[in-house]
PDB file of C-alpha atoms and ligand atoms in Angstrom:
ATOM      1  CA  UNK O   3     111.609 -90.909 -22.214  1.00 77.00           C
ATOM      2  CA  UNK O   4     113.192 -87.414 -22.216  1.00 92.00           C
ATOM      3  CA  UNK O   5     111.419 -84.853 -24.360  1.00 97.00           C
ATOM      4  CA  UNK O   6     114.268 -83.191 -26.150  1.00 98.00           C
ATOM      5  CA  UNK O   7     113.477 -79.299 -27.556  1.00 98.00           C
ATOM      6  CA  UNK O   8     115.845 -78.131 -30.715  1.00 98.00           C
ATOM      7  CA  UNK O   9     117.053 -74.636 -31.040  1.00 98.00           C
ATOM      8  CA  UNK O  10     118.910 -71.915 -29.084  1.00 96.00           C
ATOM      9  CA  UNK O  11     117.908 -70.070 -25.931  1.00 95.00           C
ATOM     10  CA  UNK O  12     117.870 -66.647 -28.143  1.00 93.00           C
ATOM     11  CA  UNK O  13     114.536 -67.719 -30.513  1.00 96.00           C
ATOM     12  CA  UNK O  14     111.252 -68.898 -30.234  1.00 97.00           C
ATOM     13  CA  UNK O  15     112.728 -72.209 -28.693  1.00 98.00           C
ATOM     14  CA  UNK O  16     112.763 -70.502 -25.195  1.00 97.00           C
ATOM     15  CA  UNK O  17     108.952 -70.892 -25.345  1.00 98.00           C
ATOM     16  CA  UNK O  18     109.323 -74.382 -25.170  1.00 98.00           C
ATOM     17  CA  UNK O  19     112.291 -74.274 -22.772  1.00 98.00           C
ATOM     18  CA  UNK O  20     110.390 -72.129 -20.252  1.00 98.00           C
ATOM     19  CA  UNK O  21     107.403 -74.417 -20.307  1.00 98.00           C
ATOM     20  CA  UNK O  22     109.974 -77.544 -19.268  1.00 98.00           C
ATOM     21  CA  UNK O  23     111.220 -75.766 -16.820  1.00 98.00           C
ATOM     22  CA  UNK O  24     107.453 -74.645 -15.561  1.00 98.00           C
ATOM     23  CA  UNK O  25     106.085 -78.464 -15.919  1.00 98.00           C
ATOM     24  CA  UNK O  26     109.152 -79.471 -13.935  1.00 97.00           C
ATOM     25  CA  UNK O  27     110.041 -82.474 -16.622  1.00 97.00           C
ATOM     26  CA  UNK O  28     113.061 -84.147 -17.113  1.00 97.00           C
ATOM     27  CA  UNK O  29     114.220 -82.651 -20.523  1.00 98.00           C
ATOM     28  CA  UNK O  30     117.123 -82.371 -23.000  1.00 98.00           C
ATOM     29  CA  UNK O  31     118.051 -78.985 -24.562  1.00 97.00           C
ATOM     30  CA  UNK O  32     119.755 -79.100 -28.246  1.00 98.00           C
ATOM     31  CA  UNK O  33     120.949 -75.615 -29.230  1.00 97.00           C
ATOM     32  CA  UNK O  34     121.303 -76.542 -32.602  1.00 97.00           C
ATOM     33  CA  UNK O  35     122.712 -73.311 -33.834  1.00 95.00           C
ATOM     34  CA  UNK O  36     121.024 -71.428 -37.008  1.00 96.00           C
ATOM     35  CA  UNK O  37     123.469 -72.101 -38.910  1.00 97.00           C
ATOM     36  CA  UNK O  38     122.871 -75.675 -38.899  1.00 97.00           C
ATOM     37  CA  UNK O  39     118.778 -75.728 -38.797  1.00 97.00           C
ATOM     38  CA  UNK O  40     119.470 -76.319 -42.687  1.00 98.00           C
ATOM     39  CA  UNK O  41     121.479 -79.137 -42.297  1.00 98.00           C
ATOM     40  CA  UNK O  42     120.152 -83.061 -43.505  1.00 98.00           C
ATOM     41  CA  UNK O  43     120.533 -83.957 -40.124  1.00 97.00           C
ATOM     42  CA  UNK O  44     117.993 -81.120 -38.715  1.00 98.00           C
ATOM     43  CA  UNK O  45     115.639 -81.965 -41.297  1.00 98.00           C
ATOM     44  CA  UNK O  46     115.089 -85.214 -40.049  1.00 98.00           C
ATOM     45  CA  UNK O  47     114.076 -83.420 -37.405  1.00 98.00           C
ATOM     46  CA  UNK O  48     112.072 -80.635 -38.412  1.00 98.00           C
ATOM     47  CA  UNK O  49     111.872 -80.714 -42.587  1.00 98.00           C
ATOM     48  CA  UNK O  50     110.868 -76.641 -42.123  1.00 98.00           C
ATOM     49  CA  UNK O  51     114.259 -76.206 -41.547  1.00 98.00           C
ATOM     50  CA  UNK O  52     113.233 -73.864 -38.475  1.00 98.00           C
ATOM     51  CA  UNK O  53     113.475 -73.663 -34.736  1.00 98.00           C
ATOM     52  CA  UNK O  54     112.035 -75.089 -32.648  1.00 98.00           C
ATOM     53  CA  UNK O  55     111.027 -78.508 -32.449  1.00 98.00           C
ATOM     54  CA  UNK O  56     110.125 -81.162 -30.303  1.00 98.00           C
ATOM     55  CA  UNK O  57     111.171 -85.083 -30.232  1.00 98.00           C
ATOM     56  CA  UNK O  58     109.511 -87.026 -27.880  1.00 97.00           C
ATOM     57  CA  UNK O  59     110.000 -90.404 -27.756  1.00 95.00           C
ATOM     58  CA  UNK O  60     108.605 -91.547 -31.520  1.00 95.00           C
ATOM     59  CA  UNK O  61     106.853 -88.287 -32.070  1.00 97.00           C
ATOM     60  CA  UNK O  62     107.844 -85.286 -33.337  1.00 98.00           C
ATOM     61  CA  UNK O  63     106.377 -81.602 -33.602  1.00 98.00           C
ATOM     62  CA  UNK O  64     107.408 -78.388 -34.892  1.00 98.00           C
ATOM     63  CA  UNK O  65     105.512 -75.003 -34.131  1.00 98.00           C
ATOM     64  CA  UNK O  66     105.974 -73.371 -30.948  1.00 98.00           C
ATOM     65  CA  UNK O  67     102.256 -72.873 -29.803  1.00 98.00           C
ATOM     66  CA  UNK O  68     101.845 -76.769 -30.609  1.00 98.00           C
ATOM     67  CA  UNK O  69     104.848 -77.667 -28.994  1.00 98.00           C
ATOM     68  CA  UNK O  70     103.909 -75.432 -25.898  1.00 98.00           C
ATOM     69  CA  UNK O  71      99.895 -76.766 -26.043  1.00 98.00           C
ATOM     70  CA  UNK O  72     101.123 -80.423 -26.934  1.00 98.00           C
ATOM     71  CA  UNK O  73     103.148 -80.346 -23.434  1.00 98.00           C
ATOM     72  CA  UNK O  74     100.786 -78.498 -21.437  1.00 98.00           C
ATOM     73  CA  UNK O  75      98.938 -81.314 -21.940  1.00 98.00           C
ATOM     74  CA  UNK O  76     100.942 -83.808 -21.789  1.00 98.00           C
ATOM     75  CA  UNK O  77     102.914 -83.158 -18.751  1.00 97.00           C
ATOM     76  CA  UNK O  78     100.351 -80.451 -17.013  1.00 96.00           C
ATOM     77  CA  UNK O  79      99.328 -80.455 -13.250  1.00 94.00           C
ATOM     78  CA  UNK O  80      96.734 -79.008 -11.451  1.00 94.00           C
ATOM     79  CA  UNK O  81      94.850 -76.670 -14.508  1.00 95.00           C
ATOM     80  CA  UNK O  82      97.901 -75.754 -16.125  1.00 98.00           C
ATOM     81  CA  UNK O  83      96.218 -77.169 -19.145  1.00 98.00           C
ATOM     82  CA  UNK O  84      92.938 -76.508 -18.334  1.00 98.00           C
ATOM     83  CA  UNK O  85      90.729 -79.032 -18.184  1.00 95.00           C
ATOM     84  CA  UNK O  86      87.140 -77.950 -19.474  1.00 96.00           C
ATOM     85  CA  UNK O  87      86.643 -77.433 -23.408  1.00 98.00           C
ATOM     86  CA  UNK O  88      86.202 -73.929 -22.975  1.00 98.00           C
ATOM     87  CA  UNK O  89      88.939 -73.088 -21.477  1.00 98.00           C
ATOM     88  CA  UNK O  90      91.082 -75.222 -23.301  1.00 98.00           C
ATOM     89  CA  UNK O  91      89.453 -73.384 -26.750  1.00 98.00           C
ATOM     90  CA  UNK O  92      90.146 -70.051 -24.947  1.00 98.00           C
ATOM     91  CA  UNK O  93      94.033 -71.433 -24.566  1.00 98.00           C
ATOM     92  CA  UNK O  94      94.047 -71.844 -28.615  1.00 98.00           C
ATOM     93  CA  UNK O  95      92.480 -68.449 -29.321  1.00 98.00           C
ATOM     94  CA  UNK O  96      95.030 -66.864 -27.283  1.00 98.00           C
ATOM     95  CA  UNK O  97      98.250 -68.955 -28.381  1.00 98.00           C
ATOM     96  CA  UNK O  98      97.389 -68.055 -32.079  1.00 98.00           C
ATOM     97  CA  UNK O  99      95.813 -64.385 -31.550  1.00 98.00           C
ATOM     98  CA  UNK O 100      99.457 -63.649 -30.342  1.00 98.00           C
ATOM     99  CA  UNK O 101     101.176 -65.422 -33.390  1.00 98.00           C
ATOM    100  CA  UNK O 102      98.796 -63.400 -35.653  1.00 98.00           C
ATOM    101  CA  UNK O 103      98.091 -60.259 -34.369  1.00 98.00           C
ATOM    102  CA  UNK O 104     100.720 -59.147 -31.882  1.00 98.00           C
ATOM    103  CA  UNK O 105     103.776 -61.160 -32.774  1.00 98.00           C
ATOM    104  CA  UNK O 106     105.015 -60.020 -36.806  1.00 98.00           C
ATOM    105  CA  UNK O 107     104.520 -56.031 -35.394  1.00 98.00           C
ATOM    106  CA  UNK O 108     106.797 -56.987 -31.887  1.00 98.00           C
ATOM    107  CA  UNK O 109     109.123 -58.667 -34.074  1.00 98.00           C
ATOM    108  CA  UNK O 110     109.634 -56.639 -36.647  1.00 98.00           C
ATOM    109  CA  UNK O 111     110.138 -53.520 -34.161  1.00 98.00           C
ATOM    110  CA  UNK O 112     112.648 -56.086 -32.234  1.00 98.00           C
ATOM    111  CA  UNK O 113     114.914 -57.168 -35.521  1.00 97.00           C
ATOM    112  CA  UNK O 114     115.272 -53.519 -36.689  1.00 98.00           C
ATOM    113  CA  UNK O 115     116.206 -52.741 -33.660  1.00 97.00           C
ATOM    114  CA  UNK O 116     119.261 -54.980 -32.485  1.00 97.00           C
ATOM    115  CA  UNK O 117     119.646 -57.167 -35.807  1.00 95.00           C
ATOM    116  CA  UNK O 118     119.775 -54.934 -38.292  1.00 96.00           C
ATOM    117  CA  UNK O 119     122.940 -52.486 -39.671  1.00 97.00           C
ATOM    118  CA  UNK O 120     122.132 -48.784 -39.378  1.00 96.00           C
ATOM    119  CA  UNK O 121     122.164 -48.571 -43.165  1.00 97.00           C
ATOM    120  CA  UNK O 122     119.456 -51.449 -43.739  1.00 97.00           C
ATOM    121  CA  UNK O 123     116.756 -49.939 -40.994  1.00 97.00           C
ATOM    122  CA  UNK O 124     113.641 -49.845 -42.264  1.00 97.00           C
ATOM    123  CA  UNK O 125     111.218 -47.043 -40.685  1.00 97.00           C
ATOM    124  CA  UNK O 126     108.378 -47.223 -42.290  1.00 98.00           C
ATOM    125  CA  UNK O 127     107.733 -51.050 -41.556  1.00 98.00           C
ATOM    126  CA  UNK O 128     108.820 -49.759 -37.671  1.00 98.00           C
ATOM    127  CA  UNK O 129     105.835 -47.478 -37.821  1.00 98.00           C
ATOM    128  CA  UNK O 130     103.627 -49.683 -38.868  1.00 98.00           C
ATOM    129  CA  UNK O 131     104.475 -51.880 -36.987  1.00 98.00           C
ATOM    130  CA  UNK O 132     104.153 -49.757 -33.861  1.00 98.00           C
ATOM    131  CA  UNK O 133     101.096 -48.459 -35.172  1.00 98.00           C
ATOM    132  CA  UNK O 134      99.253 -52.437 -35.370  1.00 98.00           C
ATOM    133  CA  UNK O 135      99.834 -52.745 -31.533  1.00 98.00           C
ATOM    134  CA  UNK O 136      97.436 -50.438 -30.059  1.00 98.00           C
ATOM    135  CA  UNK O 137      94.674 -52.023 -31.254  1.00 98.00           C
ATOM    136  CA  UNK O 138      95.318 -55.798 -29.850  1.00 98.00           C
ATOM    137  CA  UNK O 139      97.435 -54.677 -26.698  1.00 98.00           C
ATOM    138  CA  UNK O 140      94.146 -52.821 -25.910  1.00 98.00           C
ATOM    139  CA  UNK O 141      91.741 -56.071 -26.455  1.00 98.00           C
ATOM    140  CA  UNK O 142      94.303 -57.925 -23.761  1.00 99.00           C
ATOM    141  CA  UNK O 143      93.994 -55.010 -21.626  1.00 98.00           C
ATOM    142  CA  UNK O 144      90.287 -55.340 -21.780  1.00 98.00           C
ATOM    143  CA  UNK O 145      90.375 -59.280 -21.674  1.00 98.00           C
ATOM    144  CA  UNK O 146      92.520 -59.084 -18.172  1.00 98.00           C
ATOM    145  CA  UNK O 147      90.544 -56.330 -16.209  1.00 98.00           C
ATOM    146  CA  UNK O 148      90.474 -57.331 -12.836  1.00 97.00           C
ATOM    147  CA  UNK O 149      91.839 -60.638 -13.343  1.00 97.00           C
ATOM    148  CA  UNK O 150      95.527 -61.852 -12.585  1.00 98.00           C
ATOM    149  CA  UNK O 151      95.524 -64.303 -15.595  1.00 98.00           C
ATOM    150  CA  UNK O 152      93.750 -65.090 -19.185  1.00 98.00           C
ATOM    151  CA  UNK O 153      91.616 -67.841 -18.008  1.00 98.00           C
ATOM    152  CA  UNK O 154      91.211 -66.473 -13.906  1.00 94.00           C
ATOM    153  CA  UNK O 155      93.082 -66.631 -10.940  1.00 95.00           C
ATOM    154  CA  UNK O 156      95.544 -69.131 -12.215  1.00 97.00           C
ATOM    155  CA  UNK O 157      98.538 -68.981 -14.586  1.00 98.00           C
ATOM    156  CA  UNK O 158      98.365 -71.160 -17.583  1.00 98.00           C
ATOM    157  CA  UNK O 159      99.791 -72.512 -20.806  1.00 98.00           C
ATOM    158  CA  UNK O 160      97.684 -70.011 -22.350  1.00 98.00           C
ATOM    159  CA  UNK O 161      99.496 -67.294 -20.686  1.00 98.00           C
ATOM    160  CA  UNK O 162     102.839 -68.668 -20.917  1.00 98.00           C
ATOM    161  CA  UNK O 163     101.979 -68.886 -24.947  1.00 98.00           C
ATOM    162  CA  UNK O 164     101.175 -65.046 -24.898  1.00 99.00           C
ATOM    163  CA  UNK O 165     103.670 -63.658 -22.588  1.00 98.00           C
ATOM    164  CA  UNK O 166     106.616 -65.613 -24.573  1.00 98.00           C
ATOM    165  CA  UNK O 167     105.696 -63.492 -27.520  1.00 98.00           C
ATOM    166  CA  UNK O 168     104.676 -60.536 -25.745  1.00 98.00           C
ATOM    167  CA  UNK O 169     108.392 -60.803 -23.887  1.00 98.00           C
ATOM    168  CA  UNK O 170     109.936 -59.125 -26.745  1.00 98.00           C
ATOM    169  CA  UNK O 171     107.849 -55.492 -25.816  1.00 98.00           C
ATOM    170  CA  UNK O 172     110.471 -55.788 -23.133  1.00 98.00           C
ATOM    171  CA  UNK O 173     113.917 -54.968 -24.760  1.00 97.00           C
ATOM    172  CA  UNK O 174     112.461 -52.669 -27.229  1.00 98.00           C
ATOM    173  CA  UNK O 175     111.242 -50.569 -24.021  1.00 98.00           C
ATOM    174  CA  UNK O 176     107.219 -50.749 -25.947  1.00 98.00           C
ATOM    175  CA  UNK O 177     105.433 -48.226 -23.680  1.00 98.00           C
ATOM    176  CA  UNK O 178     102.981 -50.264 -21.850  1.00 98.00           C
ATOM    177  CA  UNK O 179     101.432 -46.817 -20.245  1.00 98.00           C
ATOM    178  CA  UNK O 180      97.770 -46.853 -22.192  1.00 98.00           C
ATOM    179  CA  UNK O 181      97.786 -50.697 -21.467  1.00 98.00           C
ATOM    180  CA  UNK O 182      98.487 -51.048 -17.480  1.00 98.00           C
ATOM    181  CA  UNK O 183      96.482 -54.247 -17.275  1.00 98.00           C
ATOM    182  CA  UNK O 184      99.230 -55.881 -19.423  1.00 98.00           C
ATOM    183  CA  UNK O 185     101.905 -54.641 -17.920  1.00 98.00           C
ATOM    184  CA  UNK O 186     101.061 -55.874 -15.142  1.00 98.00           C
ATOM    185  CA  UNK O 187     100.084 -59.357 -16.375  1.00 98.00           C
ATOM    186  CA  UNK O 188     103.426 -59.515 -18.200  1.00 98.00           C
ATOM    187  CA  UNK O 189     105.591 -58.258 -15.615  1.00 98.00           C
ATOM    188  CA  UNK O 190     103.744 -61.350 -13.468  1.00 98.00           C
ATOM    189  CA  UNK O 191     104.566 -63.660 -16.166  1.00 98.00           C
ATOM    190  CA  UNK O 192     108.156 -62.718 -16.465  1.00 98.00           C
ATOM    191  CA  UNK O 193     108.938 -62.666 -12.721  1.00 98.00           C
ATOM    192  CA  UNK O 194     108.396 -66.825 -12.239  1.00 98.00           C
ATOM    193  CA  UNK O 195     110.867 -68.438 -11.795  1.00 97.00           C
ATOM    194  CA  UNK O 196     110.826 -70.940 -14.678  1.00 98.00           C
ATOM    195  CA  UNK O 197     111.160 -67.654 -16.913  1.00 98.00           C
ATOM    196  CA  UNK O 198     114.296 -66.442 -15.854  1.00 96.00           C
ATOM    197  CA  UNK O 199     115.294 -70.541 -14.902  1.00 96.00           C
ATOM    198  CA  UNK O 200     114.869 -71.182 -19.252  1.00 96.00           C
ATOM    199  CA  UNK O 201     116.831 -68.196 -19.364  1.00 91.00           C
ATOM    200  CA  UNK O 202     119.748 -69.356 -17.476  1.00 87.00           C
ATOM    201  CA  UNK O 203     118.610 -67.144 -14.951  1.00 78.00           C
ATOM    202  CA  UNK O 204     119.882 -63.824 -16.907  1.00 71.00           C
TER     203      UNK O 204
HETATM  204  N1  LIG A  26     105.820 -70.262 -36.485  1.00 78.35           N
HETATM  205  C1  LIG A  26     107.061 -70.885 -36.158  1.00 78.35           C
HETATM  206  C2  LIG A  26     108.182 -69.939 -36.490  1.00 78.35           C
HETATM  207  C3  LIG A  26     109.527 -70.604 -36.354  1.00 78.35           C
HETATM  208  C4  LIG A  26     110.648 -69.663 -36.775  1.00 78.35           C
HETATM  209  O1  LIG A  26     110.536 -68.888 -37.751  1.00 78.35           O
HETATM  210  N2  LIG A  26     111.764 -69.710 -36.034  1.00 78.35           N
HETATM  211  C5  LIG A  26     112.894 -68.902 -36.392  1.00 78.35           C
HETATM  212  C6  LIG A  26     113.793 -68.703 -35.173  1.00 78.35           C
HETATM  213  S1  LIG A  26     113.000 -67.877 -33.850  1.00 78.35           S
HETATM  214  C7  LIG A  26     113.713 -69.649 -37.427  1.00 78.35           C
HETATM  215  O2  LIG A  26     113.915 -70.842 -37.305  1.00 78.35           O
HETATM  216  N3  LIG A  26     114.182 -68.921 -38.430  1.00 78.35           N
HETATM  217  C8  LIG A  26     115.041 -69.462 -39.429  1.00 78.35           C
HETATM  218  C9  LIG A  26     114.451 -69.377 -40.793  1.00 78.35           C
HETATM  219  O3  LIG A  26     113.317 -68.893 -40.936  1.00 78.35           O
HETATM  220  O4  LIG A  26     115.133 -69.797 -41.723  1.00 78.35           O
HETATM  221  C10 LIG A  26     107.067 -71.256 -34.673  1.00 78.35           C
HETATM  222  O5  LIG A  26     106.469 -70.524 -33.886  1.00 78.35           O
HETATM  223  O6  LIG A  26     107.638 -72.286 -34.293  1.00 78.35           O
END
């Protein structure tokens, strides 16, 4: 059965598409546009009327950090999912510590930036925003001294999770400098090749 994942390359449905393309599973990709993710028809599918979503055979799933944790695994080889409670708690805490505390600030920064008129720029929700960072991006940089990934040696769904949101520090040009241990952790994530492969290699 081919896992199909709903939603365009350009929004949180690249999470799921780079962690096909990581597992290495046969998959089918629906860019459903966002025009249409109100539609009856994309309803049935996910009745949030958001992006992404997963079908799977009978079953499906909407929110990305489920979708991405659900396939991990699902479909996950040699620790990719990790195997031990522990670790597999630590891959939670991380997935939602980025949806809560880094992901609103990056994203705000990010739509202000490129999706937003001149005229309709908001500044003050911009500083804020860049003012929230500091304090997690320092508690990852902590978290990852002198290790290559969250868990240890080995890159995992709980990175993948992470460095999908943390991506978008990347085209607002967020000044890693205080925070070297996650730059260097996110440039490591963002050079595999499934990355750039969900990406269509741009
Ligand atoms: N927490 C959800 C957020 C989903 C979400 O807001 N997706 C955006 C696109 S990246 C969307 O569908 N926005 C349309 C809307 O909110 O109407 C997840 O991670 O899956």
């Amino acid at each position: 059965m081919t896992v199909k994942i709903y939603g365009p390359t350009a929004s949180r449905a690249s999470r799921a598409l780079w962690i096909v393309h990581e597992l290495g599973i046969p998959f089918e990709h629906v860019p459903v546009e966002m025009k249409d993710i109100k539609s009856a028809d994309y309803l049935k599918v996910n009745p949030n009327g958001k992006v992404p979503a997963l079908v799977d055979g009978d079953f499906k799933l909407f929110e990305s950090m489920a979708i991405n944790i659900y396939l991990a695994a699902k479909y996950g080889k040699d620790g990719f999912y990790p195997s031990g409670l522990e670790d597999q708690a630590l891959v939670n805490q991380w997935s939602f510590w980025g949806m809560t505390e880094v992901e609103k600030s990056l994203l705000t920064i990010l739509i202000d930036m490129f999706m937003t008129a001149p005229d309709k720029r908001k500044p003050d929700a911009v500083a804020e925003a860049q003012k929230a960072l500091p304090k997690p991006f320092g508690v990852l940089n902590e978290a990852l001294a002198g290790r290559e990934y969250l868990l240890g040696p080995a890159f995992t769904v709980a990175d993948l999770n992470l460095a999908s949101i943390c991506s978008w520090a990347k085209p607002i040009k967020y000044d890693f400098a205080p925070f070297p241990n996650v730059a260097a952790w996110l440039d490591r994530c963002l050079s595999r090749p499934a990355y750039k492969a969900a990406r269509g290699n741009k």
